[in-house]
Coordinates of C-alpha atoms and ligand atoms in Angstrom, one line a residue:
M149 CA -2.1 -3.3 -7.9
C150 CA -0.2 -5.3 -10.4
G151 CA 3.6 -4.7 -10.8
I152 CA 5.2 -4.0 -14.1
F153 CA 8.8 -3.9 -14.9
G154 CA 10.9 -3.2 -18.0
Y155 CA 14.6 -3.2 -18.8
I156 CA 16.4 -1.8 -21.8
G157 CA 20.2 -1.4 -21.9
T158 CA 23.6 -3.0 -22.7
S159 CA 23.6 -5.7 -20.1
K160 CA 22.9 -9.3 -21.4
R161 CA 21.1 -10.2 -18.2
A162 CA 17.7 -8.6 -19.0
G163 CA 16.0 -11.9 -18.1
S164 CA 17.3 -12.2 -14.6
M165 CA 16.9 -8.4 -13.9
I166 CA 13.3 -8.5 -15.0
L167 CA 12.6 -11.6 -12.8
E168 CA 14.3 -9.9 -9.8
G169 CA 12.3 -6.8 -10.4
L170 CA 9.0 -8.8 -10.5
K171 CA 10.0 -10.4 -7.2
M172 CA 10.4 -7.0 -5.6
L173 CA 7.0 -5.9 -7.0
E174 CA 5.2 -9.1 -6.2
Y175 CA 3.5 -7.5 -3.1
R176 CA 1.5 -5.6 -5.7
G177 CA -0.4 -8.8 -6.8
Y178 CA 0.5 -12.4 -7.0
D179 CA -2.2 -14.1 -9.0
S180 CA 0.1 -14.8 -11.9
W181 CA 3.3 -13.5 -13.4
G182 CA 4.9 -13.4 -16.8
V183 CA 7.8 -12.0 -19.1
A184 CA 8.3 -11.1 -22.7
I185 CA 12.1 -10.8 -23.5
K186 CA 13.8 -10.4 -26.9
K187 CA 16.7 -12.9 -26.9
D188 CA 19.9 -11.7 -28.5
D189 CA 19.2 -14.2 -31.3
G190 CA 16.3 -12.1 -32.3
S191 CA 13.4 -14.3 -31.0
L192 CA 10.8 -13.2 -28.6
Y193 CA 10.7 -15.4 -25.4
I194 CA 7.3 -15.4 -23.5
E195 CA 6.8 -17.3 -20.2
K196 CA 3.7 -17.1 -18.0
H197 CA 2.6 -18.9 -14.8
I198 CA -0.2 -18.6 -12.4
G199 CA 0.6 -18.2 -8.7
K200 CA 3.5 -16.6 -6.9
I201 CA 6.9 -16.3 -8.4
G202 CA 8.6 -17.9 -5.3
T203 CA 12.1 -19.0 -6.2
A204 CA 11.3 -19.3 -10.0
S205 CA 14.1 -18.7 -12.4
L206 CA 14.2 -18.3 -16.2
P207 CA 16.3 -20.3 -18.6
S208 CA 19.6 -18.5 -19.1
F209 CA 20.0 -16.7 -22.4
P210 CA 21.6 -13.4 -23.4
A211 CA 19.0 -10.6 -23.8
H212 CA 19.2 -6.8 -23.3
I213 CA 15.5 -5.8 -23.5
G214 CA 12.2 -7.1 -22.1
I215 CA 9.1 -6.5 -19.8
G216 CA 7.5 -8.4 -17.0
H217 CA 4.3 -8.3 -15.0
T218 CA 3.0 -9.6 -11.7
R219 CA -0.9 -9.6 -11.7
W220 CA -3.7 -8.9 -9.2
A221 CA -6.7 -10.0 -11.2
T222 CA -9.4 -7.5 -12.0
H223 CA -11.0 -8.8 -15.3
G224 CA -10.8 -12.5 -16.0
G225 CA -9.8 -15.3 -13.8
V226 CA -6.5 -16.5 -12.5
T227 CA -5.4 -18.4 -15.7
N228 CA -2.3 -18.7 -17.8
E229 CA -4.1 -17.0 -20.7
N230 CA -5.0 -14.0 -18.6
A231 CA -1.4 -13.6 -17.3
H232 CA 0.6 -10.7 -18.8
P233 CA 2.3 -9.8 -21.0
H234 CA -0.4 -9.8 -23.8
T235 CA 0.4 -9.7 -27.5
D236 CA -1.3 -8.5 -30.6
C237 CA -2.3 -10.9 -33.5
T238 CA 1.2 -10.6 -35.1
K239 CA 3.1 -10.9 -31.9
K240 CA 5.0 -7.8 -32.8
I241 CA 3.8 -5.9 -29.8
A242 CA 3.7 -7.1 -26.2
I243 CA 2.2 -5.1 -23.4
V244 CA 2.1 -5.1 -19.6
H245 CA -0.6 -3.1 -17.9
N246 CA -1.7 -1.9 -14.5
G247 CA -5.1 -0.4 -14.0
I248 CA -8.5 -0.9 -15.7
V249 CA -9.4 -0.1 -19.3
E250 CA -13.0 0.8 -18.4
N251 CA -14.3 0.9 -22.1
F252 CA -12.6 -2.4 -23.0
E253 CA -15.8 -4.2 -23.9
D254 CA -16.7 -1.7 -26.6
L255 CA -13.1 -1.6 -27.9
K256 CA -12.9 -5.4 -27.9
S257 CA -16.1 -5.9 -29.9
D258 CA -15.0 -3.3 -32.4
L259 CA -11.6 -4.9 -32.8
K260 CA -13.1 -8.4 -33.2
K261 CA -15.2 -7.0 -36.0
K262 CA -12.0 -5.8 -37.6
G263 CA -10.6 -9.4 -37.5
H264 CA -8.6 -9.4 -34.3
T265 CA -8.4 -12.7 -32.3
F266 CA -8.3 -12.5 -28.5
K267 CA -6.7 -15.1 -26.3
S268 CA -7.6 -13.8 -22.9
E269 CA -10.6 -12.4 -21.0
T270 CA -8.7 -9.5 -19.7
D271 CA -9.3 -5.7 -20.4
S272 CA -5.5 -5.4 -20.9
E273 CA -5.3 -7.5 -24.1
V274 CA -7.3 -4.9 -26.0
I275 CA -4.3 -2.5 -25.6
A276 CA -2.0 -4.7 -27.7
H277 CA -4.7 -5.2 -30.5
L278 CA -5.6 -1.5 -30.5
I279 CA -1.9 -0.5 -30.9
E280 CA -1.7 -3.1 -33.8
E281 CA -4.9 -1.6 -35.4
L282 CA -3.7 2.0 -35.0
N283 CA -0.3 1.2 -36.4
K284 CA -2.0 0.1 -39.7
S285 CA -2.8 3.6 -40.6
E286 CA 0.0 5.4 -38.7
S287 CA 3.7 4.3 -38.8
D288 CA 4.9 6.9 -36.2
L289 CA 4.8 5.0 -32.9
V290 CA 4.7 8.2 -30.9
K291 CA 1.5 9.2 -32.7
V292 CA 0.1 5.6 -32.4
M293 CA 0.6 5.7 -28.6
Q294 CA -0.9 9.2 -28.3
K295 CA -4.0 8.0 -30.2
L296 CA -4.1 4.9 -27.9
R297 CA -4.2 7.1 -25.0
S298 CA -7.2 9.0 -26.3
H299 CA -9.1 5.8 -27.1
I300 CA -8.8 4.1 -23.7
T301 CA -10.6 5.3 -20.6
G302 CA -9.8 4.6 -16.8
L303 CA -6.7 4.9 -14.8
N304 CA -3.8 3.0 -16.5
A305 CA -0.1 2.5 -16.8
V306 CA 1.2 0.6 -19.7
I307 CA 4.6 -0.5 -21.2
A308 CA 4.1 -1.4 -24.9
F309 CA 7.2 -3.2 -26.2
F310 CA 8.1 -3.4 -29.8
P311 CA 10.7 -6.1 -30.1
E312 CA 11.6 -5.6 -33.7
D313 CA 12.4 -1.8 -33.2
E314 CA 13.8 -2.6 -29.6
S315 CA 11.7 0.2 -28.1
F316 CA 9.3 0.8 -25.3
Y317 CA 6.5 3.2 -25.0
I318 CA 5.3 3.9 -21.5
I319 CA 2.0 5.7 -20.9
K320 CA 0.5 6.8 -17.6
N321 CA -2.8 8.1 -16.4
G322 CA -3.6 7.5 -12.8
S323 CA -1.6 4.3 -12.0
P324 CA 1.9 4.9 -10.8
I325 CA 5.1 4.3 -12.9
V326 CA 8.6 5.3 -12.5
A327 CA 11.6 5.3 -14.9
G328 CA 15.3 4.7 -13.6
K329 CA 18.4 5.7 -15.4
G330 CA 21.6 3.7 -15.0
E331 CA 24.8 3.5 -17.0
K332 CA 23.6 3.1 -20.7
E333 CA 20.5 1.4 -19.4
Y334 CA 16.9 2.3 -18.3
F335 CA 14.5 0.6 -16.0
I336 CA 10.7 1.0 -15.7
A337 CA 8.7 -0.1 -12.6
S338 CA 5.5 0.4 -10.8
D339 CA 7.4 1.3 -7.7
A340 CA 10.9 2.7 -7.2
S341 CA 11.9 -0.1 -4.7
A342 CA 12.4 -2.4 -7.8
I343 CA 14.7 0.1 -9.5
I344 CA 16.8 1.0 -6.4
P345 CA 19.0 -2.1 -6.6
H346 CA 20.2 -0.7 -10.1
T347 CA 20.1 3.1 -9.7
K348 CA 18.8 5.9 -7.5
Q349 CA 18.3 8.2 -10.5
V350 CA 14.4 8.1 -11.1
Y351 CA 11.8 10.0 -12.8
F352 CA 8.2 9.6 -11.8
L353 CA 5.9 10.1 -14.6
E354 CA 3.0 12.5 -14.3
D355 CA -0.5 11.7 -15.6
N356 CA -0.7 12.0 -19.4
E357 CA 3.0 11.9 -19.9
M358 CA 4.7 9.3 -22.1
I359 CA 8.3 8.0 -22.3
E360 CA 9.9 6.5 -25.3
L361 CA 13.0 4.3 -24.7
S362 CA 15.1 3.0 -27.6
K363 CA 18.7 2.6 -28.5
D364 CA 18.7 6.4 -29.1
G365 CA 17.9 7.0 -25.5
I366 CA 14.9 8.4 -23.7
R367 CA 12.3 10.9 -24.9
L368 CA 9.6 12.4 -22.6
F369 CA 6.3 13.7 -24.0
N370 CA 3.7 15.6 -22.2
K371 CA 0.2 15.7 -23.5
K372 CA 1.1 18.0 -26.3
A373 CA 4.8 17.9 -27.2
I374 CA 8.2 16.5 -26.5
V375 CA 9.7 17.7 -23.2
Q376 CA 13.4 18.7 -23.7
K377 CA 15.0 17.2 -20.6
V378 CA 13.9 14.5 -18.2
A379 CA 14.4 15.8 -14.8
F380 CA 15.6 12.7 -12.9
T381 CA 15.9 12.9 -9.1
T382 CA 18.0 11.0 -6.6
L383 CA 16.2 8.8 -4.2
E384 CA 17.4 8.5 -0.6
Y385 CA 16.7 4.9 0.5
T386 CA 18.9 1.9 0.1
A387 CA 18.2 -1.5 -1.6
K388 CA 19.3 -3.2 1.8
S389 CA 16.2 -1.9 3.7
A390 CA 13.8 -3.7 1.3
E391 CA 15.4 -7.1 2.0
K392 CA 14.2 -9.7 4.5
G393 CA 17.5 -10.5 6.0
T394 CA 17.5 -13.2 8.6
F395 CA 13.8 -12.9 9.3
A396 CA 11.5 -15.7 8.3
H397 CA 9.0 -13.2 6.9
F398 CA 8.8 -9.5 6.0
M399 CA 5.9 -9.2 8.4
L400 CA 8.0 -10.3 11.3
K401 CA 11.0 -8.1 10.2
E402 CA 8.7 -5.1 9.9
I403 CA 7.1 -5.7 13.3
S404 CA 10.6 -5.9 14.8
E405 CA 11.7 -2.7 13.2
Q406 CA 9.1 -0.6 15.0
P407 CA 11.1 0.4 18.1
T408 CA 13.9 1.8 15.9
I409 CA 11.6 3.6 13.5
L410 CA 9.4 5.2 16.3
R411 CA 12.5 6.3 18.2
N412 CA 13.8 7.8 15.0
I413 CA 10.6 9.7 14.6
I414 CA 10.8 11.1 18.2
D415 CA 14.4 12.2 17.7
S416 CA 14.4 13.6 14.2
Q417 CA 10.9 14.8 13.3
K418 CA 10.3 17.7 15.7
T419 CA 10.6 20.4 13.2
E420 CA 8.3 18.7 10.7
I421 CA 5.8 17.9 13.5
K422 CA 5.7 21.6 14.4
K423 CA 5.1 22.6 10.9
A424 CA 2.2 20.1 10.6
A425 CA 0.7 21.4 13.9
D426 CA 0.9 24.9 12.6
K427 CA -1.0 24.0 9.4
I428 CA -3.7 22.4 11.6
K429 CA -3.8 25.4 13.8
N430 CA -4.2 27.8 11.0
A431 CA -6.8 25.7 9.0
Y432 CA -10.5 26.4 8.9
G433 CA -11.1 22.7 9.5
T434 CA -9.0 19.5 9.2
Y435 CA -10.1 16.4 7.6
L436 CA -8.1 13.2 8.1
I437 CA -8.5 10.6 5.3
G438 CA -7.1 7.2 4.8
C439 CA -8.0 3.6 3.6
G440 CA -7.9 0.4 5.6
T441 CA -5.1 0.5 8.2
A442 CA -4.5 4.1 7.4
S443 CA -8.2 4.8 8.1
Y444 CA -7.9 3.3 11.6
A445 CA -4.8 5.5 12.2
C446 CA -7.0 8.5 11.1
L447 CA -9.9 7.4 13.5
A448 CA -7.3 7.1 16.4
G449 CA -6.1 10.5 15.3
T450 CA -9.6 12.1 16.0
Y451 CA -9.5 10.7 19.5
L452 CA -5.9 11.8 20.1
F453 CA -6.6 15.3 18.9
S454 CA -9.7 15.7 21.0
K455 CA -8.2 14.3 24.1
I456 CA -4.7 15.8 23.9
A457 CA -5.2 19.0 22.0
L458 CA -8.9 19.6 22.7
R459 CA -9.4 19.9 19.0
H460 CA -12.1 18.5 16.8
I461 CA -10.6 16.9 13.6
N462 CA -12.9 15.2 11.1
F463 CA -12.2 11.8 9.7
A464 CA -13.5 10.0 6.5
I465 CA -12.7 6.8 4.9
G466 CA -10.6 7.6 1.7
S467 CA -13.1 6.0 -0.6
E468 CA -16.1 7.8 0.9
F469 CA -14.4 11.3 1.1
S470 CA -15.5 11.9 -2.6
Y471 CA -19.1 12.0 -1.4
L472 CA -18.4 14.0 1.8
H473 CA -16.2 16.9 0.5
D474 CA -18.9 19.4 -0.4
F475 CA -18.2 21.5 2.7
L476 CA -14.5 22.0 1.8
K477 CA -13.3 25.6 1.6
E478 CA -10.1 27.3 0.5
N479 CA -8.6 27.2 4.0
S480 CA -9.8 23.7 4.8
L481 CA -6.9 21.2 5.3
V482 CA -7.1 17.8 4.1
F483 CA -4.7 15.6 6.0
A484 CA -4.1 12.4 3.9
L485 CA -2.5 9.3 5.4
S486 CA -1.1 6.6 3.0
Q487 CA 1.8 4.3 3.4
S488 CA 2.2 3.9 -0.4
G489 CA 1.0 7.3 -1.4
E490 CA -0.7 5.6 -4.4
T491 CA -3.9 4.3 -3.1
I492 CA -6.5 5.3 -5.7
D493 CA -9.4 6.0 -3.3
I494 CA -7.1 8.6 -1.6
I495 CA -5.8 10.0 -4.8
S496 CA -9.2 10.6 -6.4
S497 CA -10.6 12.1 -3.2
V498 CA -7.6 14.4 -2.9
K499 CA -8.0 15.6 -6.5
K500 CA -11.6 16.6 -5.7
A501 CA -10.5 18.4 -2.5
K502 CA -7.8 20.2 -4.7
E503 CA -10.4 21.4 -7.2
K504 CA -12.1 23.0 -4.2
K505 CA -8.7 24.6 -3.4
A506 CA -8.4 23.0 0.0
Q507 CA -4.8 22.6 1.3
L508 CA -3.3 19.2 1.2
L509 CA -1.0 17.8 3.9
S510 CA 0.1 14.2 3.5
L511 CA 1.7 11.6 5.7
T512 CA 3.2 9.0 3.5
N513 CA 6.1 6.5 3.5
S514 CA 6.9 7.0 -0.2
Q515 CA 8.8 10.0 -1.3
G516 CA 7.9 10.8 -4.9
S517 CA 4.7 9.0 -4.8
S518 CA 1.5 10.4 -6.4
L519 CA 0.2 11.7 -3.1
Y520 CA 3.6 13.2 -2.2
R521 CA 3.8 15.0 -5.5
M522 CA 0.2 16.4 -5.2
S523 CA 0.5 17.7 -1.7
D524 CA 1.1 21.2 -0.6
H525 CA 3.0 20.0 2.5
N526 CA 4.5 16.6 3.1
L527 CA 5.5 14.5 6.1
L528 CA 7.5 11.4 5.6
L529 CA 7.1 8.4 7.8
H530 CA 10.7 7.3 7.4
A531 CA 9.7 3.7 8.0
G532 CA 11.7 2.2 5.2
P533 CA 10.0 0.0 2.5
E534 CA 7.1 -2.0 3.8
K535 CA 6.9 -5.2 1.8
A536 CA 4.5 -7.4 3.8
V537 CA 1.0 -6.8 2.5
A538 CA -0.4 -6.3 5.9
S539 CA 0.7 -2.9 7.2
T540 CA 2.5 -2.9 10.6
K541 CA 5.3 -0.5 11.0
A542 CA 3.6 2.2 8.9
Y543 CA 0.6 2.1 11.2
T544 CA 2.6 2.7 14.3
A545 CA 4.7 5.4 12.6
K546 CA 1.4 7.1 11.5
I547 CA 0.1 6.9 15.1
S548 CA 3.4 8.3 16.5
F549 CA 3.2 11.4 14.2
L550 CA -0.5 12.1 15.0
Y551 CA 0.2 11.7 18.6
L552 CA 3.2 14.0 18.6
I553 CA 1.4 16.5 16.5
A554 CA -1.5 16.6 19.0
H555 CA 0.9 17.2 21.8
Q556 CA 2.7 19.9 19.8
L557 CA -0.7 21.6 19.4
A558 CA -1.4 21.3 23.1
G559 CA 2.0 22.7 23.9
T560 CA 3.0 19.5 25.7
F561 CA 5.4 18.0 23.2
E562 CA 7.8 16.8 25.9
K563 CA 5.0 15.0 27.8
G564 CA 4.1 13.3 24.5
R565 CA 7.7 12.5 23.8
F566 CA 8.1 10.8 27.3
N567 CA 4.9 8.6 26.9
L568 CA 5.8 7.7 23.3
L569 CA 9.2 6.5 24.4
K570 CA 7.6 4.5 27.2
A571 CA 5.4 2.9 24.5
V572 CA 8.5 2.2 22.5
D573 CA 10.2 0.4 25.4
E574 CA 7.1 -1.6 25.9
I575 CA 6.9 -2.7 22.3
S576 CA 10.6 -3.7 22.5
Q577 CA 9.7 -6.0 25.4
I578 CA 6.6 -7.4 23.7
I579 CA 8.7 -8.3 20.5
Q580 CA 11.4 -9.8 22.7
N581 CA 9.0 -11.9 24.7
K582 CA 6.7 -12.9 21.9
T583 CA 6.6 -16.5 22.7
S584 CA 3.6 -16.1 25.0
I585 CA 1.7 -14.5 22.1
K586 CA 2.8 -17.5 19.9
S587 CA 1.4 -19.9 22.6
L588 CA -1.9 -17.9 22.6
A589 CA -2.1 -18.2 18.8
A590 CA -1.7 -21.9 19.0
K591 CA -4.9 -22.0 21.4
M592 CA -6.9 -19.6 19.3
K593 CA -6.1 -21.0 15.8
D594 CA -9.3 -23.2 15.5
H595 CA -11.8 -20.6 16.5
K596 CA -14.1 -19.3 13.8
S597 CA -14.4 -15.8 15.3
I598 CA -12.4 -13.5 17.5
F599 CA -13.7 -10.2 18.9
I600 CA -11.7 -7.3 20.0
L601 CA -13.1 -4.6 22.2
G602 CA -12.1 -1.2 23.4
R603 CA -13.3 2.2 24.2
G604 CA -12.1 5.6 23.1
V605 CA -8.8 5.4 21.3
S606 CA -8.6 1.8 22.2
Y607 CA -11.7 1.3 20.0
A608 CA -9.7 2.6 17.0
A609 CA -6.9 0.2 18.1
A610 CA -9.4 -2.7 18.2
L611 CA -10.5 -2.0 14.7
E612 CA -6.9 -2.1 13.5
S613 CA -6.1 -5.2 15.5
A614 CA -9.1 -7.1 14.1
L615 CA -8.0 -6.2 10.5
K616 CA -4.5 -7.4 11.1
I617 CA -5.7 -10.7 12.5
K618 CA -8.3 -11.4 9.8
E619 CA -6.2 -10.4 6.8
V620 CA -3.3 -12.7 7.5
S621 CA -5.0 -15.7 9.4
Y622 CA -8.4 -15.6 7.6
I623 CA -10.1 -16.0 11.0
H624 CA -13.2 -13.8 11.2
A625 CA -12.1 -11.0 13.6
E626 CA -14.1 -8.0 14.5
G627 CA -13.3 -4.9 16.4
F628 CA -16.0 -3.1 18.4
A629 CA -16.5 -0.3 20.7
A630 CA -16.8 -2.1 23.9
G631 CA -20.1 -0.4 24.7
E632 CA -21.7 -1.4 21.3
L633 CA -21.4 -5.1 21.6
K634 CA -24.6 -5.4 23.8
H635 CA -26.5 -3.6 21.1
G636 CA -26.6 -6.6 18.9
V637 CA -23.2 -8.3 18.3
I638 CA -23.2 -10.1 21.6
A639 CA -25.5 -12.6 20.0
L640 CA -22.4 -14.0 18.3
I641 CA -20.6 -14.9 21.5
E642 CA -20.5 -18.6 22.1
K643 CA -18.9 -20.9 24.7
G644 CA -15.0 -20.3 24.2
T645 CA -15.3 -17.5 21.7
P646 CA -12.0 -15.4 22.3
V647 CA -12.7 -11.9 23.2
I648 CA -9.7 -9.6 23.5
L649 CA -10.2 -6.4 25.6
F650 CA -7.9 -3.5 25.3
N651 CA -8.4 -2.0 28.8
P652 CA -5.8 0.7 29.7
E653 CA -6.1 2.4 33.0
D654 CA -7.8 5.6 31.7
E655 CA -11.3 6.9 31.9
T656 CA -12.5 3.8 29.9
Y657 CA -11.3 1.3 32.4
E658 CA -14.4 0.5 34.5
D659 CA -16.8 0.5 31.6
T660 CA -14.6 -1.8 29.5
L661 CA -14.4 -4.1 32.6
S662 CA -18.2 -4.3 32.6
A663 CA -18.0 -5.5 29.0
A664 CA -15.5 -8.2 30.0
H665 CA -18.2 -9.4 32.6
E666 CA -21.0 -9.3 30.0
V667 CA -19.1 -11.5 27.5
R668 CA -17.7 -13.9 30.2
A669 CA -21.3 -14.4 31.4
R670 CA -22.0 -15.7 27.9
G671 CA -19.1 -18.2 27.9
A672 CA -16.4 -16.1 26.1
H673 CA -12.8 -16.7 26.7
V674 CA -11.7 -13.2 27.9
I675 CA -8.3 -12.0 27.1
G676 CA -7.5 -8.8 29.1
V677 CA -4.7 -6.5 27.7
S678 CA -4.1 -4.0 30.5
S679 CA -1.6 -2.6 33.0
K680 CA -4.0 -4.0 35.8
N681 CA -5.0 -7.6 36.0
D682 CA -8.6 -8.6 37.1
K683 CA -10.2 -11.9 38.0
V684 CA -12.6 -11.5 35.0
Y685 CA -9.8 -12.3 32.6
D686 CA -9.2 -15.9 31.6
T687 CA -5.9 -14.8 30.1
F688 CA -4.1 -11.6 31.0
I689 CA -1.4 -9.8 28.9
E690 CA 0.3 -7.1 30.8
V691 CA 1.0 -3.9 29.0
A692 CA 2.4 -0.8 30.8
N693 CA 0.2 2.3 31.0
C694 CA 1.7 4.7 28.5
G695 CA -1.2 7.1 28.5
N696 CA -2.9 7.6 25.1
A697 CA 0.2 6.0 23.4
T698 CA -0.9 2.6 24.9
I699 CA -2.6 1.9 21.7
I700 CA 0.7 1.3 20.2
P701 CA 1.8 -1.7 22.3
N702 CA -1.7 -3.0 22.1
V703 CA -1.7 -3.1 18.4
V704 CA 1.8 -4.6 18.3
I705 CA 0.3 -7.5 20.3
A706 CA -2.3 -8.0 17.7
Q707 CA 0.2 -7.8 14.9
L708 CA 2.2 -10.6 16.5
L709 CA -1.0 -12.6 17.2
G710 CA -2.0 -12.3 13.6
Y711 CA 1.4 -13.3 12.4
F712 CA 1.6 -16.4 14.6
L713 CA -2.1 -17.4 13.8
A714 CA -1.1 -17.3 10.1
L715 CA 2.0 -19.6 10.8
E716 CA -0.2 -21.9 13.0
K717 CA -2.6 -22.3 10.0
G718 CA 0.2 -22.9 7.5
L719 CA -0.4 -19.5 5.6
D720 CA 2.0 -17.1 4.2
P721 CA 1.7 -13.9 6.3
D722 CA 3.4 -11.8 3.8
K723 CA 1.1 -12.5 0.9
P724 CA -2.4 -13.1 2.1
R725 CA -4.9 -14.3 -0.5
N726 CA -6.9 -11.9 -2.6
L727 CA -4.9 -8.9 -1.4
A728 CA -2.2 -6.7 -2.8
K729 CA -0.3 -3.9 -1.3
S730 CA -0.8 -0.5 -2.9
V731 CA -4.4 -0.6 -4.2
T732 CA -4.4 1.4 -7.4
V733 CA -7.8 0.3 -8.7
K734 CA -11.1 1.4 -7.5
Ligands
LIG209 C1 -3.9 -3.5 5.9 C2 -3.4 -2.7 4.8 C3 -4.3 -1.9 4.0 C4 -3.8 -0.5 3.6 C5 -4.6 0.3 2.7 C6 -4.2 1.7 2.5 O1 -2.9 -4.2 6.5 O2 -2.2 -2.6 4.5 O3 -5.6 -1.7 4.6 O4 -3.6 0.2 4.9 O5 -4.9 -0.4 1.5 O6 -2.8 1.7 1.9 P1 -2.0 3.0 2.0 O7 -1.5 3.3 3.4 O8 -0.8 2.6 1.1 O9 -2.7 4.1 1.4

């Protein structure tokens, strides 16, 4: 959460590069944004705004060094004063920060007693004043920054900018940060996608590392000493894949990319899938963990492994796994799913699992991410950058991997491949013929609640579908196991309440149909999603039977429904309120 960007180099276009960088990082938080840039005339230019960056531009002036920030508020409301960058009392230090300084209240009251004046309610501002204070008795900025690190607690990434010296110090503990190296220039960003338009040479900082950037170049320090050489690596993806192109929104672009991504997984990932299946086969027990959409993919995984491979795989929500890991052993396998590879609830759980010497297999979309670097074995989703806050293509890519791994374990890979290809053809059709879903959204937009029901693996799909609809349309949407509704929640059904039923022709079919009758008897508007129509449905959406892979087209319908509901309500589906992609705070 929060995006930070820095530029130092020989270009005179620091301002526009920083702003472009922030636009790329805005998915990480869009409560406010701001920049601090040293103009070539020697003055420090600070500009801050609340709200999204949109098409904002900065006044044009030559500059070759500066920092920027896009905020997801944690401490302190959404105000100009709370927007980053923050400065010290002398305005000789400007900082941008991602994370939470957990002990900021103590530090703040101490600094106030020492005469520092605070302008914001944020935890971040203490960093600028603390650097100022430490610099009074220590002129070596490396030592100042090392002391700063030992004073602040929590998971943080900071760029401290010293305009007079024209230097940056970047420290990291927990929150992600990456440095990029171009021709006589360096970039710093929360995420490599903002650096890729300039260079593919990147270095992902590890916890407790610090980078100094100045006119003398780059120096990397670990906890104790200077590291002789910074080992930059070359990233594979292109800047183009992170652009919206002709699509109105990233969400629609990413929904539309799914057939290609899934076909690519089927065609190119067989070796990786086999390796992952072997890890699971040889493990004492496997624990799938993920948060949000990834958690619903994990839940679907437990059904898929059970049904296809006759294998019990455990599942825990990422943020809960820390309280559930006591049983892990050396040969346990933790299988972590995370699009960003940076979700803090996953990272902290995984750290605990590693302390118990469990093996870590990860499935992430982000090569070089924290999770990727921590893992013993990696699978990459190869879904390309996911920019819309609501995850779509990463979800179906995760399901495709889990589905094929389960078939590999069962020795039925070819059958899995066949059904998955059928599901891919089906989603191509759904995406091409999306106008019917658009019309449905127009009818549903004024309802206060939507329920989505399914049994078995379709229950996992119902949970993900409800999340997709609620997060972008703000309509209360709930997914339920179709058999559970009558145990209480059916009380919420009113005349006209839309109830979507995922009803594939599998062993759940007849029982799910009973649920359809039960809600219809209470006045619900029943929307059946199935390969077989029934008179109980008020609206029928036909989806081919693709075996257990049918959850993929089912969820794609919900993705499109969520997207069109957001448009009907005049909302921005790419940046829903209160959310940010890549949740790096607890
Ligand atoms: C919902 C959504 C979130 C993420 C969750 C985990 O559409 O995107 O629920 O799935 O924050 O993110 P990753 O997969 O990056 O760990």
